Amino acid sequence: MPPVNSLTYRGWTITPRTFQIRGSRQWTLDLVIAYRTKQRAFSGPKTFQTEQAAIRGCHAFGRRIIDGRVPYCSLEDLR
């Protein structure tokens, strides 16, 4: 069973793994994208004011990666 905040998009599983940056009240853009038994971690420079906003941001970033719209973030070798 996937973690609670995971979602499936086009057969891929996007799992946020955001965390709060100590002393900043900001949440990170960190996620894992998995396909079957293979997975890859991704992160970005953007931060968010709440955990829920960061989770939504991770989902959106993950969808963009899966759609091939993020330069230098490839999933080709995981198929």
Short mmCIF file of N, CA and C in Angstrom, two decimals:
data_model
loop_
_atom_site.label_atom_id
_atom_site.label_comp_id
_atom_site.label_asym_id
_atom_site.label_seq_id
_atom_site.Cartn_x
_atom_site.Cartn_y
_atom_site.Cartn_z
N MET A 1 0.84 -1.18 0.00
CA MET A 1 0.00 0.00 0.00
C MET A 1 0.89 1.25 0.00
N PRO A 2 0.65 2.19 -0.95
CA PRO A 2 1.49 3.39 -1.00
C PRO A 2 1.23 4.32 0.18
N PRO A 3 2.20 5.17 0.51
CA PRO A 3 1.99 6.14 1.59
C PRO A 3 0.78 7.03 1.32
N VAL A 4 0.21 7.59 2.36
CA VAL A 4 -1.02 8.37 2.29
C VAL A 4 -0.97 9.50 1.27
N ASN A 5 0.11 10.22 1.18
CA ASN A 5 0.18 11.39 0.30
C ASN A 5 0.62 11.05 -1.13
N SER A 6 0.80 9.77 -1.42
CA SER A 6 1.19 9.37 -2.77
C SER A 6 0.01 9.46 -3.71
N LEU A 7 0.33 9.66 -5.00
CA LEU A 7 -0.71 9.59 -6.02
C LEU A 7 -0.14 8.92 -7.25
N THR A 8 -1.02 8.34 -8.04
CA THR A 8 -0.62 7.68 -9.28
C THR A 8 -0.98 8.59 -10.44
N TYR A 9 -0.02 8.76 -11.35
CA TYR A 9 -0.21 9.60 -12.53
C TYR A 9 0.42 8.89 -13.72
N ARG A 10 -0.40 8.54 -14.70
CA ARG A 10 0.07 7.86 -15.91
C ARG A 10 0.87 6.59 -15.60
N GLY A 11 0.48 5.88 -14.56
CA GLY A 11 1.14 4.64 -14.19
C GLY A 11 2.34 4.79 -13.27
N TRP A 12 2.73 6.02 -12.98
CA TRP A 12 3.85 6.32 -12.08
C TRP A 12 3.30 6.69 -10.71
N THR A 13 4.04 6.40 -9.66
CA THR A 13 3.65 6.81 -8.31
C THR A 13 4.53 7.97 -7.87
N ILE A 14 3.87 9.05 -7.48
CA ILE A 14 4.57 10.25 -6.98
C ILE A 14 4.40 10.27 -5.46
N THR A 15 5.50 10.26 -4.73
CA THR A 15 5.45 10.28 -3.27
C THR A 15 6.22 11.48 -2.75
N PRO A 16 5.52 12.46 -2.19
CA PRO A 16 6.21 13.60 -1.57
C PRO A 16 7.02 13.12 -0.37
N ARG A 17 8.18 13.70 -0.17
CA ARG A 17 8.96 13.44 1.05
C ARG A 17 9.49 14.76 1.59
N THR A 18 8.61 15.73 1.56
CA THR A 18 8.93 17.08 2.00
C THR A 18 9.27 17.11 3.49
N PHE A 19 10.08 18.05 3.87
CA PHE A 19 10.39 18.24 5.29
C PHE A 19 10.54 19.73 5.56
N GLN A 20 10.36 20.08 6.82
CA GLN A 20 10.47 21.48 7.21
C GLN A 20 11.94 21.82 7.46
N ILE A 21 12.38 22.91 6.85
CA ILE A 21 13.76 23.36 7.02
C ILE A 21 13.88 23.97 8.42
N ARG A 22 14.80 23.46 9.19
CA ARG A 22 14.95 23.87 10.58
C ARG A 22 15.08 25.39 10.71
N GLY A 23 14.25 25.96 11.57
CA GLY A 23 14.32 27.38 11.88
C GLY A 23 13.77 28.31 10.83
N SER A 24 13.20 27.77 9.75
CA SER A 24 12.75 28.65 8.67
C SER A 24 11.24 28.68 8.47
N ARG A 25 10.54 27.71 8.99
CA ARG A 25 9.09 27.56 8.77
C ARG A 25 8.76 27.34 7.29
N GLN A 26 9.73 26.88 6.53
CA GLN A 26 9.54 26.59 5.11
C GLN A 26 9.65 25.08 4.88
N TRP A 27 8.88 24.60 3.90
CA TRP A 27 8.87 23.18 3.55
C TRP A 27 9.52 22.99 2.19
N THR A 28 10.22 21.88 2.02
CA THR A 28 11.00 21.62 0.80
C THR A 28 10.17 20.99 -0.32
N LEU A 29 10.74 21.03 -1.51
CA LEU A 29 10.19 20.36 -2.69
C LEU A 29 11.05 19.12 -2.92
N ASP A 30 10.66 18.01 -2.31
CA ASP A 30 11.38 16.75 -2.41
C ASP A 30 10.38 15.63 -2.64
N LEU A 31 10.67 14.77 -3.60
CA LEU A 31 9.73 13.70 -3.93
C LEU A 31 10.46 12.51 -4.53
N VAL A 32 9.74 11.40 -4.59
CA VAL A 32 10.21 10.19 -5.25
C VAL A 32 9.18 9.82 -6.30
N ILE A 33 9.67 9.47 -7.49
CA ILE A 33 8.79 8.96 -8.54
C ILE A 33 9.18 7.51 -8.78
N ALA A 34 8.18 6.63 -8.75
CA ALA A 34 8.43 5.19 -8.90
C ALA A 34 7.60 4.61 -10.03
N TYR A 35 8.17 3.59 -10.67
CA TYR A 35 7.48 2.82 -11.69
C TYR A 35 7.83 1.36 -11.45
N ARG A 36 6.83 0.59 -11.10
CA ARG A 36 7.03 -0.80 -10.71
C ARG A 36 8.01 -0.88 -9.56
N THR A 37 9.18 -1.47 -9.76
CA THR A 37 10.13 -1.61 -8.65
C THR A 37 11.26 -0.59 -8.67
N LYS A 38 11.26 0.28 -9.68
CA LYS A 38 12.34 1.28 -9.80
C LYS A 38 11.85 2.64 -9.34
N GLN A 39 12.76 3.40 -8.75
CA GLN A 39 12.38 4.74 -8.29
C GLN A 39 13.55 5.71 -8.38
N ARG A 40 13.20 6.99 -8.38
CA ARG A 40 14.23 8.04 -8.43
C ARG A 40 13.74 9.21 -7.59
N ALA A 41 14.67 9.81 -6.85
CA ALA A 41 14.36 10.99 -6.02
C ALA A 41 14.64 12.26 -6.81
N PHE A 42 13.81 13.27 -6.58
CA PHE A 42 13.97 14.58 -7.20
C PHE A 42 13.76 15.65 -6.14
N SER A 43 14.38 16.80 -6.36
CA SER A 43 14.15 17.95 -5.47
C SER A 43 14.27 19.21 -6.30
N GLY A 44 13.76 20.28 -5.75
CA GLY A 44 13.82 21.57 -6.43
C GLY A 44 14.09 22.67 -5.43
N PRO A 45 14.44 23.86 -5.90
CA PRO A 45 14.80 24.96 -5.01
C PRO A 45 13.61 25.65 -4.36
N LYS A 46 12.41 25.44 -4.88
CA LYS A 46 11.24 26.13 -4.35
C LYS A 46 10.91 25.64 -2.95
N THR A 47 10.44 26.54 -2.09
CA THR A 47 9.97 26.17 -0.76
C THR A 47 8.54 26.66 -0.58
N PHE A 48 7.88 26.13 0.44
CA PHE A 48 6.46 26.40 0.68
C PHE A 48 6.24 26.75 2.15
N GLN A 49 5.18 27.50 2.41
CA GLN A 49 4.91 27.95 3.78
C GLN A 49 4.22 26.90 4.63
N THR A 50 3.55 25.93 4.00
CA THR A 50 2.87 24.89 4.77
C THR A 50 3.22 23.51 4.20
N GLU A 51 3.03 22.50 5.02
CA GLU A 51 3.28 21.13 4.56
C GLU A 51 2.31 20.76 3.44
N GLN A 52 1.05 21.12 3.57
CA GLN A 52 0.07 20.78 2.53
C GLN A 52 0.41 21.45 1.20
N ALA A 53 0.85 22.69 1.24
CA ALA A 53 1.27 23.38 0.01
C ALA A 53 2.47 22.67 -0.61
N ALA A 54 3.39 22.21 0.22
CA ALA A 54 4.57 21.49 -0.29
C ALA A 54 4.16 20.16 -0.92
N ILE A 55 3.22 19.47 -0.32
CA ILE A 55 2.73 18.21 -0.89
C ILE A 55 2.09 18.45 -2.25
N ARG A 56 1.27 19.48 -2.35
CA ARG A 56 0.66 19.83 -3.65
C ARG A 56 1.74 20.21 -4.66
N GLY A 57 2.75 20.95 -4.21
CA GLY A 57 3.85 21.33 -5.09
C GLY A 57 4.64 20.12 -5.57
N CYS A 58 4.85 19.15 -4.69
CA CYS A 58 5.54 17.91 -5.08
C CYS A 58 4.75 17.15 -6.13
N HIS A 59 3.43 17.06 -5.94
CA HIS A 59 2.59 16.38 -6.92
C HIS A 59 2.67 17.08 -8.28
N ALA A 60 2.58 18.40 -8.28
CA ALA A 60 2.63 19.16 -9.54
C ALA A 60 3.99 19.00 -10.22
N PHE A 61 5.06 19.09 -9.44
CA PHE A 61 6.42 18.94 -9.98
C PHE A 61 6.59 17.53 -10.56
N GLY A 62 6.11 16.54 -9.83
CA GLY A 62 6.18 15.15 -10.30
C GLY A 62 5.45 14.95 -11.61
N ARG A 63 4.26 15.52 -11.74
CA ARG A 63 3.50 15.41 -13.00
C ARG A 63 4.27 16.06 -14.15
N ARG A 64 4.89 17.21 -13.88
CA ARG A 64 5.68 17.88 -14.93
C ARG A 64 6.88 17.03 -15.35
N ILE A 65 7.53 16.38 -14.38
CA ILE A 65 8.66 15.50 -14.71
C ILE A 65 8.17 14.33 -15.57
N ILE A 66 7.08 13.70 -15.17
CA ILE A 66 6.53 12.57 -15.91
C ILE A 66 6.15 12.98 -17.33
N ASP A 67 5.63 14.18 -17.48
CA ASP A 67 5.24 14.69 -18.80
C ASP A 67 6.44 15.13 -19.64
N GLY A 68 7.65 15.08 -19.05
CA GLY A 68 8.86 15.47 -19.79
C GLY A 68 9.06 16.96 -19.92
N ARG A 69 8.46 17.74 -19.00
CA ARG A 69 8.54 19.20 -19.09
C ARG A 69 9.56 19.82 -18.15
N VAL A 70 10.40 19.00 -17.52
CA VAL A 70 11.44 19.54 -16.63
C VAL A 70 12.81 19.12 -17.19
N PRO A 71 13.59 20.08 -17.69
CA PRO A 71 14.90 19.75 -18.25
C PRO A 71 15.78 19.03 -17.23
N TYR A 72 16.55 18.08 -17.70
CA TYR A 72 17.51 17.33 -16.88
C TYR A 72 16.87 16.40 -15.85
N CYS A 73 15.57 16.18 -15.95
CA CYS A 73 14.88 15.25 -15.04
C CYS A 73 14.22 14.16 -15.88
N SER A 74 14.97 13.13 -16.19
CA SER A 74 14.48 12.06 -17.07
C SER A 74 14.09 10.82 -16.28
N LEU A 75 13.09 10.14 -16.81
CA LEU A 75 12.65 8.87 -16.23
C LEU A 75 12.81 7.72 -17.23
N GLU A 76 13.39 8.00 -18.38
CA GLU A 76 13.46 7.03 -19.48
C GLU A 76 14.04 5.68 -19.04
N ASP A 77 15.09 5.69 -18.24
CA ASP A 77 15.73 4.43 -17.86
C ASP A 77 14.95 3.66 -16.80
N LEU A 78 13.86 4.22 -16.29
CA LEU A 78 13.06 3.52 -15.28
C LEU A 78 11.89 2.75 -15.90
N ARG A 79 11.64 2.94 -17.16
CA ARG A 79 10.49 2.28 -17.82
C ARG A 79 10.73 0.81 -18.01
#
